[in-house]
Amino acid sequence: MWYSIVCEDVSNSLEKRRQARPAHLARLEELKAAGRLLVAGPNPAVATNDPGAAGFTGSIIIAEFDSAEAAQTWADGDPYLAAGVYARVTVKPFKKVLP
């Protein structure tokens, strides 16, 4: 089943994001290579693709996992969480309808 992983950043997370980004992206690439990643990306703090110093307010990942527990375990292992980027992570089942 698909699961949405909605992550909310702590304030002033940009430097922590920069440091942990390579490891974070490597895990996403593994999901992609396995055909299990639907979409992933950050939420810019301002309405532009490159928010500069404004940084980001969170991230959204939608990926396929065998169970809610597996999705939660994967989310709990995110390098951004370990680096203190995320204040909160919510994992929920996701039903893809469109497109």
CSV table of C-alpha atoms in Angstrom, one decimal:
chain,number,residue,atom,x,y,z
A,1,MET,CA,0.0,0.0,0.0
A,2,TRP,CA,1.0,3.6,-0.5
A,3,TYR,CA,1.8,5.7,2.6
A,4,SER,CA,2.2,9.4,2.9
A,5,ILE,CA,5.0,10.6,5.2
A,6,VAL,CA,4.4,14.3,6.0
A,7,CYS,CA,7.3,15.9,7.9
A,8,GLU,CA,7.3,19.3,9.5
A,9,ASP,CA,10.7,21.1,10.1
A,10,VAL,CA,11.9,22.8,13.2
A,11,SER,CA,12.6,26.5,12.9
A,12,ASN,CA,15.7,27.5,11.0
A,13,SER,CA,16.3,24.0,9.7
A,14,LEU,CA,18.2,25.0,6.5
A,15,GLU,CA,21.8,24.3,7.7
A,16,LYS,CA,20.8,20.9,9.3
A,17,ARG,CA,19.1,20.0,6.0
A,18,ARG,CA,22.2,20.9,4.0
A,19,GLN,CA,24.3,18.6,6.2
A,20,ALA,CA,22.0,15.6,6.1
A,21,ARG,CA,20.7,16.0,2.5
A,22,PRO,CA,23.1,13.5,0.8
A,23,ALA,CA,22.1,10.7,3.2
A,24,HIS,CA,18.4,11.6,3.0
A,25,LEU,CA,18.4,11.6,-0.8
A,26,ALA,CA,20.3,8.3,-0.9
A,27,ARG,CA,17.5,6.6,1.0
A,28,LEU,CA,14.9,8.1,-1.4
A,29,GLU,CA,17.0,6.9,-4.4
A,30,GLU,CA,16.8,3.3,-3.0
A,31,LEU,CA,12.9,3.5,-2.9
A,32,LYS,CA,12.9,4.9,-6.4
A,33,ALA,CA,15.2,2.1,-7.7
A,34,ALA,CA,12.9,-0.4,-6.2
A,35,GLY,CA,9.9,1.2,-7.9
A,36,ARG,CA,8.3,2.1,-4.6
A,37,LEU,CA,8.5,5.9,-4.7
A,38,LEU,CA,5.6,7.9,-6.0
A,39,VAL,CA,6.7,11.4,-5.2
A,40,ALA,CA,9.0,13.2,-2.7
A,41,GLY,CA,10.0,16.8,-2.1
A,42,PRO,CA,10.3,19.6,0.3
A,43,ASN,CA,7.9,22.4,1.1
A,44,PRO,CA,9.6,25.8,0.4
A,45,ALA,CA,9.0,28.4,3.1
A,46,VAL,CA,8.2,30.9,0.4
A,47,ALA,CA,6.4,30.4,-3.0
A,48,THR,CA,9.5,29.7,-5.2
A,49,ASN,CA,11.4,26.6,-6.2
A,50,ASP,CA,14.6,28.1,-4.7
A,51,PRO,CA,13.6,29.7,-1.3
A,52,GLY,CA,17.2,30.7,-0.5
A,53,ALA,CA,17.8,31.6,3.1
A,54,ALA,CA,14.0,31.3,3.8
A,55,GLY,CA,14.6,27.5,3.6
A,56,PHE,CA,11.9,24.9,4.0
A,57,THR,CA,9.0,24.1,6.3
A,58,GLY,CA,8.8,20.3,5.8
A,59,SER,CA,8.7,17.5,3.3
A,60,ILE,CA,6.3,15.1,1.7
A,61,ILE,CA,7.1,11.5,0.7
A,62,ILE,CA,4.6,9.1,-0.8
A,63,ALA,CA,6.0,5.6,-1.1
A,64,GLU,CA,4.9,2.0,-1.1
A,65,PHE,CA,5.4,-0.2,2.0
A,66,ASP,CA,4.2,-3.6,3.1
A,67,SER,CA,2.6,-2.2,6.3
A,68,ALA,CA,2.1,0.9,8.3
A,69,GLU,CA,4.7,-0.4,10.7
A,70,ALA,CA,7.2,-0.7,7.8
A,71,ALA,CA,6.4,2.8,6.7
A,72,GLN,CA,6.9,4.2,10.2
A,73,THR,CA,10.1,2.3,10.7
A,74,TRP,CA,11.4,3.7,7.4
A,75,ALA,CA,10.4,7.2,8.4
A,76,ASP,CA,12.0,6.8,11.8
A,77,GLY,CA,15.3,6.1,10.1
A,78,ASP,CA,15.4,9.2,8.0
A,79,PRO,CA,18.7,11.1,8.3
A,80,TYR,CA,16.7,14.4,8.5
A,81,LEU,CA,15.0,13.1,11.7
A,82,ALA,CA,18.3,12.1,13.2
A,83,ALA,CA,19.9,15.5,12.3
A,84,GLY,CA,17.1,17.4,14.1
A,85,VAL,CA,15.5,18.8,10.9
A,86,TYR,CA,12.1,17.4,11.6
A,87,ALA,CA,9.9,18.4,14.5
A,88,ARG,CA,7.1,16.0,13.6
A,89,VAL,CA,6.6,13.1,11.2
A,90,THR,CA,3.1,11.8,10.4
A,91,VAL,CA,2.7,8.5,8.5
A,92,LYS,CA,-0.7,7.6,7.0
A,93,PRO,CA,-2.1,5.2,4.4
A,94,PHE,CA,-2.6,6.9,1.0
A,95,LYS,CA,-5.0,6.0,-1.7
A,96,LYS,CA,-3.8,7.2,-5.1
A,97,VAL,CA,-6.9,8.2,-7.2
A,98,LEU,CA,-5.6,10.6,-9.9
A,99,PRO,CA,-3.8,10.7,-12.2
